Amino acid sequence: MLSVKGLTKVYQQHKAVDHLSFDIRHHQSVALLGPNGAGKTTTLQMLSGLLTPTSGQIQFLGRKTVTRSRIGYLPQHPAFFSWMTAEEYLRFAGRLSDLSRRDVQEKSREVLRYVGLEKCGDRKIAGFSGGMKQRLGLAQALIHEPELLILDEPVSALDPSGRREVLDLMKDLKKRMTILFSTHVLHDAEQVCDEIIMLKNGTARWTGPLSELKTKHQTPSFILKAEESLEGWLEELPYVTGLTLDQPSKAEFHLSDRAYVRELLAECLRRNVSVLHFEQKTQSLEEIYMKVMGL
């Protein structure tokens, strides 16, 4: 559906996005993940047609031009006409998207209901909370039934309850359309996305499924606790790396190959070391993220 090749954006001497390439298939949910200043917003603005790339190619639905009428876009900080009611604003947005007056009337009520604002259609936006405005912004992005939905930090301004509700909406929406959203929150990406694009300083550090990220970069560590001291001998074993001793009798370390587990335990027996506890500790997604991003 969307193919990006060598996408670059330069502001004076600063490269905000540097030769970014990726592909997104129909009905995928893809998270653009990275810290502030990584180039996420700039990338989304180029993909939505709001910014012109310095170089590179964007191919959307087989065409080299961005068809805005088939894209729904929600900026990180959506702006509204505060004197309008929610329904007036959506009718305005619908007309800008070339919907007929009849369709606008029907669709505006439909999307208000979908985002949970059906009782607020006749209320002025000036009285809306931040969470309500975010929902209204999402309704605006959906009113013309886009094929690609681009969301910039869609839940960053929401409380935990609102965050959960919008993430649930995104899970439902990906059954009908393709979603590309930016976030700096790992948990949000893990909840909703099929694939992630990890950005740092405008370049991609990882592109692909979360499952592959975990498999490729997972470096399991082991925890060993014994009655006797582990000092001296454990660190000398050639297959033990990254050893840290919390106590003389408790250590955390890596093995160069998981096959060495048996050899290690056999070594404990040879040394008459009484093992009290032994476990494999799996790295969290956050630890893997920090490793890949070089943070």
Coordinates of C-alpha atoms in Angstrom, one line a residue:
M1 CA 0.0 0.0 0.0
L2 CA 2.7 2.5 1.0
S3 CA 6.3 2.3 -0.1
V4 CA 8.9 4.8 1.1
K5 CA 12.4 4.9 -0.5
G6 CA 15.3 7.1 0.6
L7 CA 13.0 9.7 2.2
T8 CA 15.0 12.7 3.3
K9 CA 14.1 16.1 4.7
V10 CA 16.8 18.8 5.3
Y11 CA 16.3 22.1 7.1
Q12 CA 19.2 24.3 6.3
Q13 CA 22.1 22.1 7.4
H14 CA 20.1 19.8 9.7
K15 CA 18.8 16.4 8.4
A16 CA 15.5 15.8 10.2
V17 CA 14.9 12.6 8.2
D18 CA 17.8 10.8 6.6
H19 CA 17.2 8.3 3.8
L20 CA 14.3 6.5 5.4
S21 CA 12.9 3.4 3.6
F22 CA 10.1 1.1 4.6
D23 CA 6.9 -0.6 3.2
I24 CA 3.5 -0.9 4.7
R25 CA 0.9 -3.5 3.6
H26 CA -2.9 -3.2 3.6
H27 CA -4.6 -3.4 7.1
Q28 CA -1.3 -3.2 9.0
S29 CA -0.9 -1.1 12.1
V30 CA 2.7 0.3 12.2
A31 CA 4.2 2.3 15.0
L32 CA 6.8 5.0 14.3
L33 CA 8.8 4.8 17.6
G34 CA 11.5 7.1 18.9
P35 CA 12.4 9.8 21.3
N36 CA 11.5 13.5 20.8
G37 CA 13.4 14.9 17.9
A38 CA 13.8 11.6 16.1
G39 CA 12.0 12.8 13.0
K40 CA 8.6 11.1 13.6
T41 CA 6.4 14.2 13.0
T42 CA 8.4 15.3 10.0
T43 CA 8.1 11.8 8.4
L44 CA 4.3 11.8 9.0
Q45 CA 3.9 15.3 7.6
M46 CA 5.7 14.2 4.4
L47 CA 3.6 11.1 4.1
S48 CA 0.4 13.0 4.5
G49 CA 1.4 15.6 1.9
L50 CA 1.9 18.5 4.3
L51 CA 5.6 18.7 3.8
T52 CA 7.7 18.3 0.6
P53 CA 10.6 15.9 0.9
T54 CA 14.1 17.1 0.1
S55 CA 14.7 13.8 -1.7
G56 CA 13.3 10.3 -1.8
Q57 CA 10.2 8.7 -3.1
I58 CA 6.7 8.0 -1.6
Q59 CA 4.5 5.6 -3.5
F60 CA 0.9 5.3 -2.2
L61 CA -1.4 2.8 -3.7
G62 CA 0.9 2.3 -6.7
R63 CA 1.1 6.1 -7.5
K64 CA 4.0 8.4 -6.9
T65 CA 1.7 11.2 -5.7
V66 CA 0.1 11.4 -2.3
T67 CA -3.7 11.2 -2.7
R68 CA -4.8 13.3 0.3
S69 CA -8.5 12.3 -0.1
R70 CA -7.6 8.7 0.8
I71 CA -5.6 9.6 3.8
G72 CA -6.8 10.6 7.3
Y73 CA -4.4 12.7 9.4
L74 CA -4.5 13.6 13.0
P75 CA -1.6 16.0 14.1
Q76 CA -0.2 15.8 17.6
H77 CA -1.8 19.1 18.6
P78 CA -5.0 19.4 16.5
A79 CA -6.4 22.9 16.2
F80 CA -10.1 23.7 16.2
F81 CA -12.5 26.6 15.7
S82 CA -13.7 26.9 19.3
W83 CA -16.9 28.7 18.3
M84 CA -18.1 25.7 16.3
T85 CA -20.0 22.8 17.7
A86 CA -18.5 19.3 17.2
E87 CA -21.0 18.5 14.5
E88 CA -20.4 21.8 12.7
Y89 CA -16.7 21.2 12.7
L90 CA -17.1 17.7 11.3
R91 CA -19.5 18.9 8.6
F92 CA -16.8 21.5 7.7
A93 CA -14.1 18.8 7.6
G94 CA -16.3 16.5 5.6
R95 CA -16.9 19.2 3.0
L96 CA -13.2 19.9 2.7
S97 CA -12.9 16.2 1.9
D98 CA -15.4 16.5 -0.9
L99 CA -18.2 14.7 0.8
S100 CA -21.7 15.6 -0.3
R101 CA -23.9 17.6 2.1
R102 CA -26.1 14.5 2.6
D103 CA -23.1 12.3 3.3
V104 CA -21.6 14.8 5.6
Q105 CA -24.7 14.9 7.7
E106 CA -24.8 11.2 8.1
K107 CA -21.0 10.6 8.5
S108 CA -20.6 13.3 11.1
R109 CA -23.1 11.7 13.4
E110 CA -21.7 8.2 12.7
V111 CA -18.1 9.1 13.6
L112 CA -19.2 11.1 16.7
R113 CA -20.9 7.9 17.9
Y114 CA -17.9 5.8 17.0
V115 CA -15.5 8.0 19.1
G116 CA -17.9 8.3 22.0
L117 CA -19.0 11.9 21.5
E118 CA -22.5 11.2 20.2
K119 CA -24.0 13.3 23.1
C120 CA -21.7 16.2 22.5
G121 CA -22.5 17.0 18.8
D122 CA -24.3 20.2 19.6
R123 CA -21.8 21.4 22.2
K124 CA -19.2 24.1 21.4
I125 CA -15.6 22.9 21.1
A126 CA -14.5 25.7 23.5
G127 CA -15.9 23.7 26.4
F128 CA -14.2 20.4 25.4
S129 CA -11.5 18.8 27.5
G130 CA -8.2 17.8 26.0
G131 CA -9.3 14.2 25.7
M132 CA -12.6 15.2 24.0
K133 CA -10.7 17.3 21.5
Q134 CA -8.4 14.4 20.7
R135 CA -11.4 12.2 20.1
L136 CA -12.9 14.9 17.8
G137 CA -9.6 15.1 16.0
L138 CA -9.8 11.4 15.4
A139 CA -13.4 11.7 14.2
Q140 CA -12.2 14.4 11.7
A141 CA -9.5 12.0 10.4
L142 CA -12.1 9.3 9.9
I143 CA -15.1 11.1 8.4
H144 CA -14.2 10.5 4.7
E145 CA -13.3 6.8 5.4
P146 CA -9.6 6.9 4.5
E147 CA -7.6 3.9 3.4
L148 CA -4.6 5.1 5.4
L149 CA -4.9 6.7 8.8
I150 CA -1.9 8.7 10.0
L151 CA -1.9 9.6 13.7
D152 CA 0.8 11.7 15.4
E153 CA 1.1 10.8 19.1
P154 CA -2.7 10.0 19.2
V155 CA -2.8 9.2 22.9
S156 CA -0.1 11.5 24.4
A157 CA -2.6 14.0 25.8
L158 CA -5.0 11.5 27.3
D159 CA -5.4 10.1 30.8
P160 CA -5.0 6.4 31.4
S161 CA -8.7 5.7 30.8
G162 CA -8.9 7.8 27.6
R163 CA -5.6 6.2 26.4
R164 CA -7.0 2.7 26.7
E165 CA -10.2 3.7 24.9
V166 CA -8.4 5.2 21.9
L167 CA -6.0 2.3 21.7
D168 CA -9.0 0.0 21.6
L169 CA -10.5 2.1 18.8
M170 CA -7.2 1.8 16.9
K171 CA -7.3 -2.0 17.3
D172 CA -10.8 -2.0 15.7
L173 CA -9.9 0.4 13.0
K174 CA -7.0 -1.7 11.6
K175 CA -9.6 -4.2 10.5
R176 CA -10.9 -1.6 8.0
M177 CA -7.8 0.5 7.1
T178 CA -4.1 0.8 7.4
I179 CA -2.7 2.7 10.4
L180 CA 0.6 4.5 10.8
F181 CA 1.1 6.2 14.1
S182 CA 3.9 7.8 16.1
T183 CA 4.6 7.3 19.7
H184 CA 7.5 7.4 22.2
V185 CA 5.7 5.0 24.6
L186 CA 6.8 1.4 24.1
H187 CA 3.7 0.0 25.7
D188 CA 1.3 1.7 23.3
A189 CA 3.3 0.3 20.3
E190 CA 3.2 -3.2 21.8
Q191 CA -0.6 -3.0 22.4
V192 CA -1.6 -2.0 18.8
C193 CA 1.0 -2.5 16.2
D194 CA 2.0 -5.3 13.9
E195 CA 5.4 -3.8 13.0
I196 CA 7.5 -1.0 14.3
I197 CA 9.9 1.5 12.7
M198 CA 12.4 2.7 15.3
L199 CA 13.8 6.2 14.6
K200 CA 16.8 8.0 16.0
N201 CA 18.2 11.2 14.6
G202 CA 16.1 10.7 11.5
T203 CA 17.4 7.3 10.6
A204 CA 15.8 3.9 11.0
R205 CA 17.4 1.7 13.6
W206 CA 14.9 -1.1 13.1
T207 CA 12.1 -1.9 10.7
G208 CA 10.0 -5.0 11.1
P209 CA 7.7 -7.1 13.4
L210 CA 8.0 -6.8 17.1
S211 CA 8.4 -10.5 17.4
E212 CA 11.5 -10.4 15.1
L213 CA 13.0 -7.5 17.1
K214 CA 12.7 -9.6 20.3
T215 CA 14.1 -12.7 18.7
K216 CA 17.1 -10.9 17.1
H217 CA 18.1 -8.7 19.9
Q218 CA 17.1 -10.7 22.9
T219 CA 20.2 -11.5 25.0
P220 CA 18.9 -13.6 27.9
S221 CA 20.7 -13.3 31.2
F222 CA 20.9 -15.9 34.0
I223 CA 20.6 -15.6 37.8
L224 CA 22.4 -18.0 40.0
K225 CA 22.2 -18.1 43.8
A226 CA 24.1 -20.6 45.9
E227 CA 24.9 -21.3 49.5
E228 CA 28.6 -20.9 48.8
S229 CA 30.6 -18.0 47.3
L230 CA 30.6 -17.7 43.5
E231 CA 33.5 -15.2 43.5
G232 CA 36.7 -16.1 41.6
W233 CA 35.7 -19.3 39.8
L234 CA 32.5 -18.3 38.0
E235 CA 34.0 -15.3 36.1
E236 CA 36.9 -17.5 34.9
L237 CA 34.6 -19.9 32.9
P238 CA 35.1 -19.1 29.2
Y239 CA 31.4 -19.2 28.3
V240 CA 30.3 -16.7 31.1
T241 CA 30.2 -13.0 30.2
G242 CA 28.8 -9.8 31.6
L243 CA 29.1 -11.1 35.2
T244 CA 27.8 -8.9 38.1
L245 CA 27.7 -10.1 41.7
D246 CA 24.9 -8.7 43.8
Q247 CA 26.3 -10.7 46.7
P248 CA 29.2 -13.1 46.9
S249 CA 26.7 -15.9 46.5
K250 CA 24.4 -14.4 43.9
A251 CA 25.3 -13.5 40.3
E252 CA 23.7 -12.4 37.1
F253 CA 25.5 -13.1 33.8
H254 CA 25.2 -14.1 30.2
L255 CA 26.2 -17.4 28.5
S256 CA 27.7 -17.4 25.0
D257 CA 25.3 -20.2 24.2
R258 CA 22.3 -21.5 26.0
A259 CA 23.7 -25.0 25.6
Y260 CA 26.2 -24.1 28.3
V261 CA 23.5 -24.3 31.0
R262 CA 24.1 -28.0 31.6
E263 CA 27.9 -27.5 31.7
L264 CA 27.6 -24.7 34.2
L265 CA 25.3 -26.7 36.5
A266 CA 27.7 -29.7 36.2
E267 CA 30.6 -27.3 37.2
C268 CA 28.6 -26.4 40.3
L269 CA 28.4 -30.1 41.2
R270 CA 32.1 -30.6 40.6
R271 CA 32.8 -27.7 43.0
N272 CA 30.3 -28.9 45.6
V273 CA 28.3 -25.6 45.1
S274 CA 24.8 -25.9 46.5
V275 CA 22.5 -24.2 44.0
L276 CA 19.6 -22.5 45.7
H277 CA 18.1 -20.7 42.7
F278 CA 18.8 -20.7 39.0
E279 CA 16.7 -18.9 36.3
Q280 CA 16.8 -17.4 32.9
K281 CA 15.8 -13.7 32.9
T282 CA 14.2 -12.4 29.7
Q283 CA 14.9 -8.8 28.7
S284 CA 11.9 -6.5 28.6
L285 CA 11.0 -4.6 25.4
E286 CA 12.3 -1.4 27.0
E287 CA 15.7 -3.0 27.6
I288 CA 15.8 -4.2 23.9
Y289 CA 14.7 -0.7 22.8
M290 CA 17.5 0.9 24.7
K291 CA 20.0 -1.5 23.3
V292 CA 18.9 -1.1 19.6
M293 CA 18.7 2.7 20.0
G294 CA 22.1 2.9 21.6
L295 CA 20.7 4.7 24.7

